[in-house]
């Protein structure tokens, strides 16, 4: 197997038929600036605002899926679908760049339909392990005053609420795992980064764009990032990671919609 085909590795020598390192570096920065790199900077600004605001972090809220047009459900639905679709544009860009590289598009990072049973079964297992521990970490971090209260959804009670929450969860999973694991590790490997440095960069980026949730969200997602990178290198596919991430977010979003205000252990505001 050629180096460029190994997850998180690659020669990056700019040989004939392959983009030069300068081009790879520029396109990687552009992809991140259009997606989760920008989200990381936004989260940092949001966190700075939260820690300088009077009162503790746990008395502030971070809402993930909010209404964009209260009282106007059809307009709200249009905005929700628009946000989900445009958030996936960087994934389309990554697919284009990998096709241009003649790497097979998203197949190069293991996001395809070749092994659906493998992806789903591994994803369910990962979600079962991370989901419960992540909830305990969040509750502990919030009780310690290190996290905002995360409100997974604040959508109106309309017919499209659950489908939109599921679509939002899938969008988050596809965007994050394709860009932050599959694409970023491939490019950093081609640029000559060591496997450990690439792992650190990927997990730090994942933690950074969750910083708007607080310190707990930052460190919890960094740990998740390390695990996901290790699993990706073992399996050579982001498919299981996308499945796991989507399941975790679906349970969080839909579970909150069903349980908020009905159980005492779940913080709401």
Coordinates of C-alpha atoms in Angstrom, one line a residue:
X1 CA 0.0 0.0 0.0
X2 CA 1.4 3.4 -0.9
X3 CA 2.1 5.9 1.9
X4 CA -0.6 8.3 0.6
X5 CA -3.2 5.5 1.1
X6 CA -2.4 4.9 4.7
X7 CA -4.7 6.9 7.1
X8 CA -2.8 9.9 8.6
X9 CA 0.4 9.2 6.5
X10 CA 1.7 10.2 3.1
X11 CA 4.9 11.1 1.3
X12 CA 3.8 14.7 0.5
X13 CA 6.7 15.1 -1.9
X14 CA 4.8 16.7 -4.7
X15 CA 5.8 14.1 -7.2
X16 CA 4.3 14.1 -10.7
X17 CA 0.6 13.8 -10.7
X18 CA 0.3 14.8 -7.0
X19 CA -0.2 18.3 -5.6
X20 CA 2.9 20.0 -4.1
X21 CA 3.2 20.5 -0.4
X22 CA 2.5 24.2 -0.7
X23 CA -0.8 23.5 -2.5
X24 CA -1.7 20.9 0.1
X25 CA -0.9 23.3 2.9
X26 CA -3.0 26.1 1.3
X27 CA -6.0 23.9 0.5
X28 CA -6.0 22.4 4.1
X29 CA -6.0 25.9 5.6
X30 CA -8.9 26.9 3.2
X31 CA -10.9 23.9 4.1
X32 CA -10.5 24.5 7.8
X33 CA -11.2 28.3 7.4
X34 CA -14.5 27.4 5.7
X35 CA -15.5 24.9 8.3
X36 CA -14.3 23.7 11.7
X37 CA -11.3 26.0 12.0
X38 CA -13.6 29.0 11.8
X39 CA -15.9 27.2 14.4
X40 CA -12.9 26.8 16.7
X41 CA -12.2 30.6 16.6
X42 CA -15.9 31.4 17.1
X43 CA -16.0 29.0 20.1
X44 CA -12.9 30.6 21.6
X45 CA -14.5 34.1 21.3
X46 CA -17.8 32.7 22.8
X47 CA -15.9 31.1 25.7
X48 CA -14.0 34.4 26.4
X49 CA -17.4 36.1 26.6
X50 CA -18.8 33.5 28.9
X51 CA -15.9 33.5 31.4
X52 CA -15.9 37.3 31.6
X53 CA -19.6 37.5 32.1
X54 CA -20.8 37.9 35.8
X55 CA -21.9 34.7 37.3
X56 CA -20.6 31.1 36.9
X57 CA -20.5 29.1 33.7
X58 CA -23.2 26.7 34.9
X59 CA -25.7 29.6 35.1
X60 CA -25.2 30.3 31.4
X61 CA -26.6 28.2 28.5
X62 CA -25.3 27.1 25.2
X63 CA -28.1 26.2 22.8
X64 CA -27.2 23.8 19.9
X65 CA -30.4 23.7 17.8
X66 CA -32.4 26.9 18.2
X67 CA -35.3 28.3 16.3
X68 CA -34.4 30.8 13.6
X69 CA -37.9 32.2 13.0
X70 CA -40.0 31.8 16.2
X71 CA -43.7 31.7 15.5
X72 CA -43.2 31.1 11.7
X73 CA -42.7 27.3 11.4
X74 CA -42.4 27.1 7.7
X75 CA -39.8 29.8 7.5
X76 CA -38.0 28.3 10.5
X77 CA -37.9 24.9 8.7
X78 CA -36.4 26.6 5.6
X79 CA -33.7 28.1 7.7
X80 CA -33.0 24.8 9.5
X81 CA -32.6 22.9 6.2
X82 CA -30.5 25.7 4.7
X83 CA -28.1 25.6 7.7
X84 CA -27.8 21.8 7.5
X85 CA -27.1 21.8 3.8
X86 CA -24.6 24.7 3.8
X87 CA -22.7 23.1 6.7
X88 CA -22.0 20.1 4.5
X89 CA -20.4 22.2 1.7
X90 CA -16.9 21.7 3.1
X91 CA -17.5 17.9 2.9
X92 CA -18.3 18.3 -0.8
X93 CA -15.1 20.4 -1.2
X94 CA -13.1 17.7 0.5
X95 CA -14.6 15.1 -1.9
X96 CA -13.7 17.3 -4.9
X97 CA -10.1 17.7 -3.7
X98 CA -9.7 14.0 -3.1
X99 CA -11.1 13.3 -6.6
X100 CA -8.8 15.8 -8.1
X101 CA -6.0 14.0 -6.4
X102 CA -7.2 10.8 -8.0
X103 CA -7.6 9.3 -4.5
X104 CA -11.1 8.1 -5.1
X105 CA -13.0 10.9 -3.4
X106 CA -14.4 10.2 0.0
X107 CA -13.6 6.5 -0.5
X108 CA -10.0 7.5 0.3
X109 CA -11.0 8.2 3.9
X110 CA -13.5 5.3 4.2
X111 CA -16.7 7.2 3.9
X112 CA -18.6 5.1 1.4
X113 CA -21.0 2.1 1.1
X114 CA -18.5 -0.7 0.8
X115 CA -18.9 -1.9 4.4
X116 CA -22.2 -0.7 5.9
X117 CA -22.5 -3.6 8.4
X118 CA -19.0 -3.0 9.7
X119 CA -19.5 0.7 10.0
X120 CA -22.8 0.5 11.8
X121 CA -21.9 -2.3 14.2
X122 CA -18.6 -0.6 15.2
X123 CA -20.4 2.7 15.4
X124 CA -23.1 1.3 17.8
X125 CA -20.3 -0.1 20.0
X126 CA -18.4 3.2 20.1
X127 CA -21.5 5.2 20.8
X128 CA -22.5 2.9 23.7
X129 CA -19.1 3.4 25.4
X130 CA -18.7 7.2 24.7
X131 CA -22.4 8.2 25.2
X132 CA -22.8 7.2 28.8
X133 CA -19.3 8.4 29.9
X134 CA -19.7 11.6 28.0
X135 CA -23.0 12.4 29.8
X136 CA -21.4 11.7 33.2
X137 CA -18.4 13.9 32.3
X138 CA -20.8 16.7 31.3
X139 CA -22.9 16.5 34.5
X140 CA -19.7 16.4 36.6
X141 CA -18.1 19.4 34.7
X142 CA -21.3 21.4 35.1
X143 CA -21.6 20.7 38.8
X144 CA -18.0 21.8 39.2
X145 CA -18.7 25.1 37.5
X146 CA -16.5 24.3 34.5
X147 CA -19.2 24.0 31.9
X148 CA -22.2 25.9 30.6
X149 CA -25.6 24.3 30.6
X150 CA -25.8 22.6 27.2
X151 CA -29.3 22.9 25.7
X152 CA -29.3 20.4 22.8
X153 CA -32.5 21.8 21.3
X154 CA -34.9 24.7 21.6
X155 CA -37.1 24.1 18.6
X156 CA -40.9 24.7 18.6
X157 CA -43.3 21.7 19.0
X158 CA -43.9 21.2 15.3
X159 CA -44.1 18.1 13.0
X160 CA -40.6 18.6 11.6
X161 CA -38.8 18.9 15.0
X162 CA -37.5 15.3 15.3
X163 CA -36.6 14.9 11.7
X164 CA -34.6 18.1 11.8
X165 CA -32.8 17.1 15.0
X166 CA -31.8 13.8 13.4
X167 CA -30.7 15.5 10.2
X168 CA -28.6 18.0 12.3
X169 CA -27.0 15.1 14.2
X170 CA -26.0 13.3 11.0
X171 CA -24.7 16.6 9.5
X172 CA -22.5 17.2 12.6
X173 CA -21.1 13.7 12.3
X174 CA -20.3 13.7 8.6
X175 CA -18.7 17.2 8.8
X176 CA -16.6 16.5 11.8
X177 CA -15.4 13.0 11.1
X178 CA -14.7 13.6 7.4
X179 CA -12.8 16.9 7.9
X180 CA -11.2 16.5 11.3
X181 CA -10.2 12.9 11.1
X182 CA -10.1 11.6 7.5
X183 CA -9.1 14.6 5.5
X184 CA -6.9 16.4 8.1
X185 CA -4.9 13.3 9.0
X186 CA -4.4 12.5 5.4
X187 CA -3.1 16.0 4.6
X188 CA -0.9 16.3 7.7
X189 CA 0.7 13.0 6.8
X190 CA 1.3 14.2 3.3
X191 CA 2.9 17.3 4.7
X192 CA 5.3 15.3 6.7
X193 CA 3.7 15.5 10.2
X194 CA 4.5 12.7 12.5
X195 CA 1.6 10.4 13.5
X196 CA 1.7 11.8 17.1
X197 CA 1.7 15.4 16.0
X198 CA -1.3 14.8 13.6
X199 CA -3.2 13.0 16.4
X200 CA -2.6 16.0 18.7
X201 CA -3.7 18.5 16.0
X202 CA -6.9 16.6 15.2
X203 CA -7.9 16.1 18.8
X204 CA -7.0 19.7 19.8
X205 CA -9.1 21.1 17.0
X206 CA -12.0 18.9 18.0
X207 CA -11.8 20.2 21.5
X208 CA -11.4 23.8 20.4
X209 CA -14.6 24.0 18.4
X210 CA -16.5 22.7 21.5
X211 CA -15.0 25.3 23.8
X212 CA -18.2 27.3 23.7
X213 CA -19.6 24.7 26.0
X214 CA -16.9 25.3 28.6
X215 CA -13.8 23.5 29.9
X216 CA -15.6 20.2 30.2
X217 CA -16.7 20.3 26.6
X218 CA -13.1 21.1 25.5
X219 CA -11.4 18.3 27.3
X220 CA -14.1 15.8 26.9
X221 CA -14.1 16.2 23.1
X222 CA -10.3 16.2 23.0
X223 CA -10.3 12.7 24.6
X224 CA -13.0 11.6 22.1
X225 CA -10.8 13.0 19.4
X226 CA -7.8 10.9 20.5
X227 CA -9.9 7.8 20.6
X228 CA -11.4 8.4 17.1
X229 CA -8.0 9.0 15.6
X230 CA -6.7 5.7 17.0
X231 CA -9.8 3.8 15.7
X232 CA -9.5 5.4 12.3
X233 CA -5.9 4.4 12.0
X234 CA -6.8 0.9 13.1
X235 CA -9.7 0.5 10.7
X236 CA -8.8 3.0 7.9
X237 CA -12.4 4.2 7.8
X238 CA -14.4 7.2 9.1
X239 CA -17.6 5.3 8.5
X240 CA -17.8 3.8 12.0
X241 CA -16.9 7.2 13.5
X242 CA -19.7 8.9 11.5
X243 CA -22.2 6.3 12.7
X244 CA -21.1 6.6 16.3
X245 CA -21.1 10.4 16.3
X246 CA -24.5 10.5 14.6
X247 CA -26.0 8.1 17.2
X248 CA -24.5 10.0 20.1
X249 CA -26.0 13.3 18.8
X250 CA -29.3 11.8 17.9
X251 CA -29.7 10.4 21.4
X252 CA -28.7 13.7 22.9
X253 CA -30.9 15.8 20.7
X254 CA -34.0 13.7 20.6
X255 CA -33.5 12.5 24.2
X256 CA -33.4 16.0 25.4
X257 CA -36.6 16.9 23.4
X258 CA -38.4 14.0 25.1
X259 CA -37.0 14.2 28.7
X260 CA -36.4 17.9 29.3
X261 CA -38.5 19.1 32.2
X262 CA -39.6 15.5 32.9
X263 CA -36.6 14.3 34.8
X264 CA -34.8 16.0 37.6
X265 CA -31.2 15.0 36.7
X266 CA -31.2 16.7 33.3
X267 CA -30.2 20.4 33.5
X268 CA -32.3 22.6 31.2
X269 CA -31.3 26.2 31.8

